[in-house]
Coordinates of N, CA and C and ligand atoms in Angstrom, one line a residue:
X1 N -26.0 -90.6 -28.2 CA -26.8 -89.4 -28.0 C -26.0 -88.3 -27.3
X2 N -26.0 -87.1 -28.0 CA -25.3 -86.0 -27.4 C -26.2 -84.9 -26.9
X3 N -26.0 -84.3 -25.8 CA -26.8 -83.2 -25.3 C -26.3 -81.9 -25.7
X4 N -27.2 -81.0 -26.2 CA -26.7 -79.6 -26.5 C -26.5 -78.9 -25.2
X5 N -25.9 -77.7 -25.2 CA -25.6 -76.9 -24.0 C -26.9 -76.5 -23.4
X6 N -27.9 -76.1 -24.3 CA -29.2 -75.6 -23.8 C -30.0 -76.7 -23.1
X7 N -29.9 -78.0 -23.6 CA -30.5 -79.1 -22.9 C -29.9 -79.4 -21.6
X8 N -28.6 -79.3 -21.5 CA -27.9 -79.6 -20.3 C -28.3 -78.5 -19.2
X9 N -28.4 -77.2 -19.7 CA -28.7 -76.1 -18.8 C -30.1 -76.4 -18.3
X10 N -31.1 -76.9 -19.1 CA -32.4 -77.1 -18.7 C -32.4 -78.3 -17.6
X11 N -31.7 -79.3 -17.9 CA -31.6 -80.5 -17.0 C -31.0 -80.0 -15.7
X12 N -30.0 -79.1 -15.7 CA -29.4 -78.6 -14.5 C -30.4 -77.8 -13.7
X13 N -31.2 -77.0 -14.4 CA -32.3 -76.2 -13.8 C -33.3 -77.2 -13.1
X14 N -33.7 -78.3 -13.7 CA -34.6 -79.2 -13.1 C -34.0 -79.9 -11.9
X15 N -32.7 -80.2 -12.0 CA -32.0 -80.8 -10.8 C -32.0 -79.8 -9.7
X16 N -31.8 -78.5 -10.0 CA -31.8 -77.5 -8.9 C -33.2 -77.3 -8.3
X17 N -34.2 -77.5 -9.2 CA -35.6 -77.3 -8.7 C -36.0 -78.5 -7.7
X18 N -35.5 -79.7 -8.1 CA -35.8 -80.8 -7.2 C -35.1 -80.6 -5.9
X19 N -33.9 -80.1 -5.9 CA -33.2 -79.8 -4.6 C -33.9 -78.7 -3.8
X20 N -34.4 -77.7 -4.6 CA -35.0 -76.6 -3.9 C -36.3 -77.1 -3.2
X21 N -37.1 -78.0 -3.9 CA -38.3 -78.6 -3.2 C -37.9 -79.3 -2.0
X22 N -36.8 -80.1 -2.1 CA -36.3 -80.8 -0.9 C -35.9 -79.9 0.2
X23 N -35.3 -78.8 -0.1 CA -34.8 -77.8 0.9 C -36.0 -77.2 1.6
X24 N -37.1 -76.9 0.9 CA -38.3 -76.4 1.5 C -38.9 -77.4 2.5
X25 N -38.9 -78.7 2.0 CA -39.5 -79.8 2.8 C -38.6 -80.0 4.0
X26 N -37.3 -79.9 3.9 CA -36.3 -80.1 5.0 C -36.5 -79.1 6.0
X27 N -36.6 -77.8 5.6 CA -36.7 -76.7 6.6 C -38.1 -76.9 7.3
X28 N -39.2 -77.2 6.6 CA -40.5 -77.3 7.3 C -40.4 -78.5 8.3
X29 N -39.8 -79.6 7.9 CA -39.7 -80.8 8.8 C -38.9 -80.4 10.0
X30 N -37.8 -79.6 9.8 CA -37.0 -79.3 11.0 C -37.7 -78.4 12.0
X31 N -38.8 -77.7 11.5 CA -39.5 -76.8 12.5 C -40.2 -77.6 13.6
X32 N -40.4 -78.9 13.4 CA -40.9 -79.8 14.4 C -40.0 -79.7 15.7
X33 N -38.8 -79.3 15.5 CA -37.9 -79.2 16.6 C -38.5 -78.3 17.7
X34 N -39.2 -77.3 17.3 CA -39.8 -76.3 18.2 C -40.9 -76.9 19.0
X35 N -41.4 -78.1 18.6 CA -42.5 -78.7 19.3 C -42.1 -79.8 20.3
X36 N -40.7 -79.9 20.5 CA -40.2 -80.8 21.5 C -39.7 -82.1 20.9
X37 N -39.0 -82.9 21.9 CA -38.3 -84.1 21.5 C -39.2 -85.1 20.8
X38 N -40.4 -85.4 21.4 CA -41.2 -86.5 20.9 C -41.8 -86.1 19.5
X39 N -42.1 -84.9 19.3 CA -42.6 -84.5 18.0 C -41.5 -84.6 16.9
X40 N -40.3 -84.2 17.3 CA -39.2 -84.2 16.3 C -38.7 -85.6 16.0
X41 N -38.4 -86.4 17.1 CA -38.0 -87.8 16.9 C -39.1 -88.6 16.3
X42 N -40.3 -88.4 16.7 CA -41.4 -89.2 16.1 C -41.5 -89.0 14.6
X43 N -41.4 -87.7 14.2 CA -41.5 -87.4 12.8 C -40.4 -88.1 12.0
X44 N -39.1 -88.0 12.5 CA -38.0 -88.5 11.8 C -38.0 -90.1 11.8
X45 N -38.5 -90.7 12.9 CA -38.6 -92.1 13.0 C -39.5 -92.6 11.9
X46 N -40.7 -91.9 11.8 CA -41.6 -92.3 10.8 C -41.1 -92.1 9.4
X47 N -40.4 -91.0 9.2 CA -39.8 -90.7 7.8 C -38.8 -91.7 7.4
X48 N -38.0 -92.1 8.4 CA -36.9 -93.0 8.1 C -37.3 -94.4 7.8
X49 N -38.6 -94.7 8.0 CA -39.1 -96.1 7.7 C -39.5 -96.1 6.2
X50 N -39.7 -95.0 5.6 CA -40.3 -95.0 4.3 C -39.3 -95.3 3.2
X51 N -39.6 -96.2 2.3 CA -38.7 -96.5 1.2 C -38.6 -95.3 0.3
X52 N -39.7 -94.6 0.1 CA -39.7 -93.4 -0.8 C -38.7 -92.4 -0.3
X53 N -38.5 -92.3 1.0 CA -37.5 -91.3 1.6 C -36.1 -91.7 1.2
X54 N -35.8 -93.0 1.2 CA -34.4 -93.4 0.8 C -34.2 -93.2 -0.7
X55 N -35.3 -93.4 -1.4 CA -35.2 -93.2 -2.9 C -35.0 -91.7 -3.2
X56 N -35.7 -90.8 -2.4 CA -35.5 -89.4 -2.6 C -34.1 -89.0 -2.3
X57 N -33.5 -89.5 -1.2 CA -32.1 -89.2 -0.8 C -31.1 -89.6 -1.9
X58 N -31.4 -90.8 -2.5 CA -30.6 -91.4 -3.6 C -30.7 -90.4 -4.8
X59 N -31.9 -90.0 -5.1 CA -32.1 -89.1 -6.3 C -31.3 -87.7 -6.0
X60 N -31.4 -87.3 -4.7 CA -30.7 -86.0 -4.4 C -29.2 -86.2 -4.6
X61 N -28.6 -87.3 -4.2 CA -27.2 -87.5 -4.4 C -26.8 -87.5 -5.9
X62 N -27.6 -88.2 -6.7 CA -27.3 -88.3 -8.1 C -27.4 -86.9 -8.8
X63 N -28.5 -86.2 -8.4 CA -28.7 -84.9 -9.0 C -27.7 -83.8 -8.6
X64 N -27.2 -84.0 -7.3 CA -26.2 -83.0 -6.9 C -24.9 -83.2 -7.7
X65 N -24.5 -84.5 -7.9 CA -23.4 -84.8 -8.7 C -23.5 -84.3 -10.1
X66 N -24.7 -84.5 -10.7 CA -24.9 -84.0 -12.1 C -24.9 -82.5 -12.1
X67 N -25.5 -81.8 -11.2 CA -25.6 -80.4 -11.1 C -24.2 -79.8 -11.0
X68 N -23.3 -80.4 -10.2 CA -21.9 -79.9 -10.0 C -21.1 -80.1 -11.3
X69 N -21.2 -81.3 -11.8 CA -20.4 -81.6 -13.0 C -20.8 -80.7 -14.2
X70 N -22.1 -80.5 -14.4 CA -22.5 -79.6 -15.5 C -22.1 -78.2 -15.3
X71 N -22.2 -77.7 -14.0 CA -21.8 -76.3 -13.7 C -20.3 -76.1 -14.0
X72 N -19.5 -77.1 -13.5 CA -18.0 -77.1 -13.8 C -17.7 -77.1 -15.2
X73 N -18.3 -78.0 -16.0 CA -18.0 -78.1 -17.4 C -18.4 -76.9 -18.2
X74 N -19.5 -76.3 -17.8 CA -20.0 -75.1 -18.5 C -18.9 -73.9 -18.3
X75 N -18.4 -73.8 -17.0 CA -17.4 -72.8 -16.8 C -16.1 -73.1 -17.6
X76 N -15.8 -74.4 -17.6 CA -14.5 -74.7 -18.3 C -14.6 -74.4 -19.8
X77 N -15.8 -74.8 -20.4 CA -16.0 -74.6 -21.9 C -16.0 -73.1 -22.1
X78 N -16.6 -72.4 -21.2 CA -16.7 -70.9 -21.3 C -15.3 -70.3 -21.3
X79 N -14.4 -70.8 -20.4 CA -13.1 -70.3 -20.3 C -12.3 -70.6 -21.6
X80 N -12.4 -71.8 -22.1 CA -11.7 -72.2 -23.3 C -12.1 -71.4 -24.5
X81 N -13.5 -71.3 -24.7 CA -13.9 -70.7 -25.9 C -13.8 -69.2 -26.0
X82 N -13.8 -68.5 -24.8 CA -13.8 -67.1 -24.9 C -12.4 -66.5 -24.8
X83 N -11.5 -67.2 -24.3 CA -10.1 -66.6 -24.2 C -10.1 -65.8 -22.9
X84 N -9.0 -65.6 -22.3 CA -8.8 -65.0 -21.0 C -9.5 -63.6 -20.9
X85 N -9.4 -62.8 -21.9 CA -9.9 -61.4 -21.7 C -11.4 -61.3 -21.7
X86 N -12.1 -62.3 -22.3 CA -13.5 -62.2 -22.4 C -14.3 -63.2 -21.6
X87 N -13.6 -63.8 -20.7 CA -14.3 -64.9 -19.9 C -15.5 -64.3 -19.2
X88 N -16.6 -65.0 -19.3 CA -17.8 -64.6 -18.6 C -17.8 -65.5 -17.3
X89 N -18.4 -64.9 -16.3 CA -18.5 -65.7 -15.1 C -19.7 -66.6 -15.2
X90 N -19.7 -67.8 -14.6 CA -20.9 -68.6 -14.5 C -21.2 -68.9 -13.1
X91 N -22.3 -68.5 -12.5 CA -23.4 -67.8 -13.1 C -23.1 -66.4 -13.5
X92 N -23.9 -65.9 -14.5 CA -23.6 -64.5 -15.0 C -24.0 -63.5 -13.9
X93 N -23.3 -62.4 -13.9 CA -23.7 -61.2 -13.1 C -23.0 -61.3 -11.7
X94 N -22.4 -62.5 -11.4 CA -21.8 -62.6 -10.1 C -20.3 -62.8 -10.3
X95 N -19.4 -62.1 -9.7 CA -17.9 -62.3 -9.9 C -17.6 -63.8 -9.7
X96 N -16.8 -64.3 -10.7 CA -16.5 -65.7 -10.7 C -16.0 -66.3 -9.4
X97 N -15.0 -65.5 -8.8 CA -14.4 -66.0 -7.6 C -15.5 -66.1 -6.5
X98 N -16.3 -65.1 -6.4 CA -17.4 -65.1 -5.3 C -18.3 -66.3 -5.5
X99 N -18.8 -66.4 -6.8 CA -19.8 -67.5 -7.1 C -19.2 -68.9 -6.8
X100 N -17.9 -69.1 -7.2 CA -17.4 -70.4 -7.0 C -16.9 -70.7 -5.6
X101 N -16.5 -69.7 -4.9 CA -16.2 -69.8 -3.5 C -17.5 -70.2 -2.7
X102 N -18.5 -69.5 -3.0 CA -19.8 -69.7 -2.3 C -20.3 -71.1 -2.6
X103 N -20.4 -71.5 -3.9 CA -20.9 -72.8 -4.3 C -20.0 -73.9 -3.8
X104 N -18.7 -73.7 -3.8 CA -17.8 -74.7 -3.2 C -18.0 -74.9 -1.7
X105 N -18.2 -73.8 -1.0 CA -18.4 -73.9 0.4 C -19.7 -74.6 0.7
X106 N -20.8 -74.3 -0.1 CA -22.1 -75.0 0.1 C -21.9 -76.5 -0.2
X107 N -21.2 -76.8 -1.2 CA -21.0 -78.2 -1.6 C -20.3 -79.0 -0.4
X108 N -19.2 -78.4 0.1 CA -18.5 -79.0 1.2 C -19.4 -79.2 2.4
X109 N -20.2 -78.1 2.6 CA -21.1 -78.2 3.8 C -22.1 -79.3 3.6
X110 N -22.7 -79.5 2.5 CA -23.7 -80.5 2.3 C -23.1 -81.9 2.5
X111 N -21.9 -82.1 2.0 CA -21.3 -83.4 2.2 C -21.0 -83.7 3.7
X112 N -20.4 -82.6 4.3 CA -20.1 -82.7 5.7 C -21.3 -83.0 6.6
X113 N -22.4 -82.2 6.3 CA -23.6 -82.3 7.0 C -24.3 -83.7 6.8
X114 N -24.3 -84.2 5.6 CA -24.9 -85.5 5.2 C -24.2 -86.6 6.0
X115 N -22.9 -86.6 6.0 CA -22.1 -87.6 6.7 C -22.4 -87.5 8.2
X116 N -22.3 -86.3 8.7 CA -22.6 -86.1 10.2 C -23.9 -86.6 10.6
X117 N -25.0 -86.3 9.8 CA -26.3 -86.7 10.2 C -26.5 -88.2 10.0
X118 N -26.1 -88.8 8.9 CA -26.3 -90.2 8.6 C -25.5 -91.1 9.5
X119 N -24.4 -90.7 10.0 CA -23.5 -91.5 10.8 C -23.3 -91.0 12.3
X120 N -24.4 -90.3 12.8 CA -24.2 -89.7 14.1 C -24.2 -90.8 15.2
X121 N -24.9 -91.9 15.0 CA -24.9 -92.9 16.0 C -25.8 -92.6 17.2
X122 N -26.3 -91.4 17.2 CA -27.2 -91.0 18.3 C -28.7 -91.4 18.0
X123 N -29.3 -92.3 18.9 CA -30.6 -92.7 18.6 C -31.7 -91.6 18.5
X124 N -31.5 -90.5 19.3 CA -32.4 -89.4 19.3 C -31.8 -88.3 18.4
X125 N -32.5 -88.0 17.3 CA -32.0 -86.9 16.5 C -32.2 -85.5 17.2
X126 N -33.2 -85.4 18.1 CA -33.4 -84.2 18.9 C -32.1 -84.0 19.8
X127 N -31.7 -85.0 20.5 CA -30.5 -84.9 21.3 C -29.3 -84.6 20.5
X128 N -29.2 -85.2 19.3 CA -28.1 -85.0 18.4 C -28.0 -83.5 18.1
X129 N -29.2 -82.8 17.8 CA -29.2 -81.4 17.5 C -28.7 -80.6 18.7
X130 N -29.2 -81.0 19.9 CA -28.9 -80.2 21.1 C -27.3 -80.3 21.3
X131 N -26.8 -81.5 21.2 CA -25.3 -81.7 21.4 C -24.5 -80.9 20.4
X132 N -25.0 -81.1 19.1 CA -24.3 -80.4 18.0 C -24.2 -78.9 18.2
X133 N -25.4 -78.3 18.5 CA -25.4 -76.8 18.5 C -24.9 -76.3 19.9
X134 N -24.5 -77.2 20.8 CA -23.9 -76.7 22.0 C -22.4 -76.4 21.7
X135 N -21.9 -76.8 20.5 CA -20.5 -76.6 20.2 C -20.4 -75.3 19.3
X136 N -19.7 -74.3 19.8 CA -19.6 -73.1 19.0 C -19.1 -73.3 17.6
X137 N -18.1 -74.2 17.4 CA -17.6 -74.5 16.0 C -18.7 -74.9 15.1
X138 N -19.6 -75.8 15.6 CA -20.7 -76.3 14.8 C -21.7 -75.1 14.4
X139 N -21.9 -74.3 15.4 CA -22.8 -73.1 15.1 C -22.2 -72.3 14.0
X140 N -20.9 -72.1 14.0 CA -20.3 -71.3 12.9 C -20.4 -72.0 11.6
X141 N -20.2 -73.4 11.6 CA -20.2 -74.1 10.3 C -21.7 -74.1 9.7
X142 N -22.7 -74.3 10.6 CA -24.0 -74.4 10.1 C -24.5 -73.0 9.7
X143 N -24.1 -72.0 10.4 CA -24.6 -70.6 10.0 C -24.0 -70.3 8.6
X144 N -22.7 -70.6 8.5 CA -22.0 -70.4 7.2 C -22.7 -71.2 6.1
X145 N -23.1 -72.5 6.4 CA -23.7 -73.3 5.4 C -25.1 -72.7 4.9
X146 N -25.9 -72.3 5.9 CA -27.2 -71.7 5.6 C -27.0 -70.4 4.8
X147 N -26.0 -69.6 5.2 CA -25.8 -68.3 4.5 C -25.4 -68.6 3.0
X148 N -24.5 -69.5 2.8 CA -24.1 -69.8 1.4 C -25.2 -70.4 0.6
X149 N -26.1 -71.2 1.3 CA -27.3 -71.7 0.6 C -28.2 -70.5 0.2
X150 N -28.4 -69.5 1.1 CA -29.3 -68.4 0.7 C -28.7 -67.6 -0.4
X151 N -27.4 -67.4 -0.4 CA -26.7 -66.6 -1.4 C -26.9 -67.3 -2.8
X152 N -26.6 -68.6 -2.7 CA -26.7 -69.5 -3.9 C -28.1 -69.4 -4.5
X153 N -29.1 -69.6 -3.7 CA -30.5 -69.5 -4.2 C -30.9 -68.2 -4.7
X154 N -30.4 -67.1 -4.1 CA -30.7 -65.8 -4.5 C -30.3 -65.5 -5.9
X155 N -29.2 -66.1 -6.4 CA -28.9 -65.8 -7.8 C -29.3 -67.0 -8.7
X156 N -29.5 -68.2 -8.1 CA -29.8 -69.4 -8.9 C -31.3 -69.4 -9.3
X157 N -32.2 -69.0 -8.4 CA -33.6 -69.1 -8.7 C -34.0 -68.2 -9.9
X158 N -33.6 -66.9 -10.0 CA -33.9 -66.1 -11.2 C -33.3 -66.8 -12.4
X159 N -32.1 -67.4 -12.3 CA -31.4 -67.9 -13.5 C -32.2 -69.2 -13.9
X160 N -32.8 -70.0 -13.0 CA -33.6 -71.1 -13.3 C -34.8 -70.7 -14.1
X161 N -35.5 -69.6 -13.6 CA -36.7 -69.1 -14.3 C -36.3 -68.7 -15.7
X162 N -35.2 -68.0 -15.9 CA -34.8 -67.6 -17.2 C -34.6 -68.8 -18.1
X163 N -33.9 -69.8 -17.6 CA -33.6 -71.0 -18.4 C -34.9 -71.6 -18.9
X164 N -36.0 -71.5 -18.0 CA -37.2 -72.2 -18.4 C -38.1 -71.2 -19.2
X165 N -37.5 -70.1 -19.6 CA -38.2 -69.1 -20.5 C -39.2 -68.2 -19.8
X166 N -39.0 -68.1 -18.4 CA -39.9 -67.2 -17.7 C -39.1 -66.0 -17.2
X167 N -39.6 -64.8 -17.5 CA -38.9 -63.6 -17.0 C -38.8 -63.5 -15.5
X168 N -37.6 -63.3 -15.0 CA -37.5 -63.4 -13.5 C -37.8 -62.1 -12.8
X169 N -37.9 -61.0 -13.6 CA -38.1 -59.7 -13.0 C -39.3 -59.6 -12.1
X170 N -40.5 -60.0 -12.5 CA -41.7 -59.9 -11.6 C -41.5 -60.7 -10.3
X171 N -40.6 -61.7 -10.3 CA -40.5 -62.6 -9.2 C -39.4 -62.2 -8.2
X172 N -38.8 -61.1 -8.5 CA -37.6 -60.7 -7.7 C -37.9 -60.7 -6.2
X173 N -39.1 -60.1 -5.8 CA -39.4 -60.0 -4.4 C -39.8 -61.3 -3.8
X174 N -40.5 -62.2 -4.6 CA -40.9 -63.5 -4.2 C -39.6 -64.3 -3.9
X175 N -38.6 -64.2 -4.7 CA -37.3 -64.9 -4.5 C -36.7 -64.5 -3.2
X176 N -36.6 -63.2 -3.0 CA -36.0 -62.6 -1.8 C -36.8 -63.1 -0.5
X177 N -38.1 -63.1 -0.6 CA -38.9 -63.6 0.5 C -38.7 -65.0 0.8
X178 N -38.7 -65.9 -0.3 CA -38.5 -67.3 -0.1 C -37.1 -67.6 0.5
X179 N -36.1 -66.9 0.1 CA -34.7 -67.1 0.6 C -34.7 -66.7 2.1
X180 N -35.4 -65.6 2.4 CA -35.4 -65.1 3.8 C -36.1 -66.1 4.7
X181 N -37.2 -66.6 4.2 CA -38.0 -67.6 5.0 C -37.1 -68.8 5.3
X182 N -36.4 -69.3 4.2 CA -35.6 -70.5 4.4 C -34.5 -70.2 5.4
X183 N -33.8 -69.0 5.3 CA -32.7 -68.6 6.1 C -33.2 -68.6 7.6
X184 N -34.3 -67.9 7.9 CA -34.8 -67.8 9.2 C -35.2 -69.2 9.8
X185 N -35.9 -69.9 8.9 CA -36.4 -71.3 9.4 C -35.2 -72.2 9.8
X186 N -34.2 -72.3 9.0 CA -33.0 -73.1 9.3 C -32.3 -72.6 10.5
X187 N -32.0 -71.3 10.5 CA -31.2 -70.7 11.6 C -32.0 -70.8 13.0
X188 N -33.3 -70.9 12.9 CA -34.1 -71.0 14.2 C -33.8 -72.2 15.0
X189 N -33.3 -73.3 14.3 CA -33.0 -74.5 15.0 C -31.8 -74.3 16.0
X190 N -30.6 -74.0 15.4 CA -29.5 -73.7 16.3 C -29.7 -72.6 17.3
X191 N -30.5 -71.6 16.9 CA -30.7 -70.4 17.8 C -31.5 -70.9 19.0
X192 N -32.5 -71.8 18.8 CA -33.3 -72.2 19.9 C -32.6 -73.1 20.9
X193 N -31.4 -73.7 20.4 CA -30.6 -74.4 21.4 C -29.7 -73.5 22.2
X194 N -29.2 -72.4 21.5 CA -28.3 -71.5 22.1 C -29.0 -70.6 23.1
X195 N -30.2 -70.1 22.7 CA -30.9 -69.0 23.4 C -31.7 -69.6 24.6
Ligands
HEM1 C1 -29.5 -75.4 10.7 C2 -29.7 -76.1 9.6 C3 -29.9 -77.5 9.5 C4 -30.3 -78.5 10.4 C5 -30.5 -78.3 11.9 C6 -30.4 -79.8 9.7 C7 -30.7 -81.0 10.3 C8 -30.8 -82.2 9.6 C9 -31.2 -83.4 10.2 C10 -31.6 -83.6 11.7 C11 -31.0 -84.4 9.3 C12 -31.3 -85.9 9.5 C13 -32.6 -86.3 8.9 C14 -32.8 -87.8 9.0 O1 -32.1 -88.6 9.6 O2 -33.8 -88.3 8.3 C15 -30.6 -83.8 8.1 C16 -30.3 -84.4 6.9 C17 -29.9 -83.8 5.7 N1 -29.8 -82.5 5.5 FE1 -30.0 -81.0 6.9 N2 -30.1 -79.6 8.3 C18 -29.8 -78.2 8.2 C19 -29.5 -77.6 7.0 C20 -29.4 -78.2 5.8 C21 -29.1 -77.6 4.5 C22 -28.9 -76.1 4.4 C23 -29.0 -78.6 3.6 C24 -28.8 -78.5 2.1 C25 -28.5 -77.4 1.4 C26 -29.3 -79.8 4.2 C27 -29.3 -81.0 3.6 C28 -29.5 -82.2 4.2 C29 -29.4 -83.5 3.5 C30 -29.1 -83.7 2.1 C31 -29.7 -84.5 4.5 C32 -29.8 -86.0 4.3 C33 -31.1 -86.4 3.7 C34 -32.1 -86.5 4.8 O3 -32.0 -87.3 5.7 O4 -33.1 -85.7 4.7 N3 -29.5 -79.6 5.6 N4 -30.4 -82.4 8.3

């Protein structure tokens, strides 16, 4: 069975949408931090008992791998077929160097963050957050991670809509609003430790 480029692009869009749903869920879950240690730890202790949660994390890992491989291969095919002078950037409309530096930074951040969270060894995730964001270097890394995520979503969401046959123009403001809500929500966690 061979996949056409359009099918791969659609599958990539669905993988991105699954991740996007997780990111909204992740940001909303993290807001528990503002309600204190017992609310935050209680929520994550409950979540970490669910088999469905482990399944979701497994799906996220597989989809991230798939998303990255398809994006890389699309850029490579594009480079080979167009010749140097006519190479289009992928995603379109964003300079190739900027897009790939941003996406690469986001990818490295996700891997780093995943390992750091899953192997922290700290029984209280709340304490883990407080210790983490008391280190200036971690503040910089997490701020950079959240900014690259926002930039990535800002150009990826309209492109997902287009792939699914929906004109993205009427949703321009909704996309900006969603990205801003995510940015502020995530950043509010380190900021509440620092301030
Ligand atoms: C300031 C921003 C962030 C904070 C404070 C934060 C915090 C956390 C915490 C506490 C966990 C552990 C959850 C658990 O053990 O169940 C976690 C896991 C995770 N985070 Fe974040 N996170 C942030 C941003 C992000 C971003 C931007 C992404 C992705 C783009 C992300 C992706 C993940 C993933 C994939 C996991 C592992 C799966 C999970 O346990 O939910 N995080 N994060």
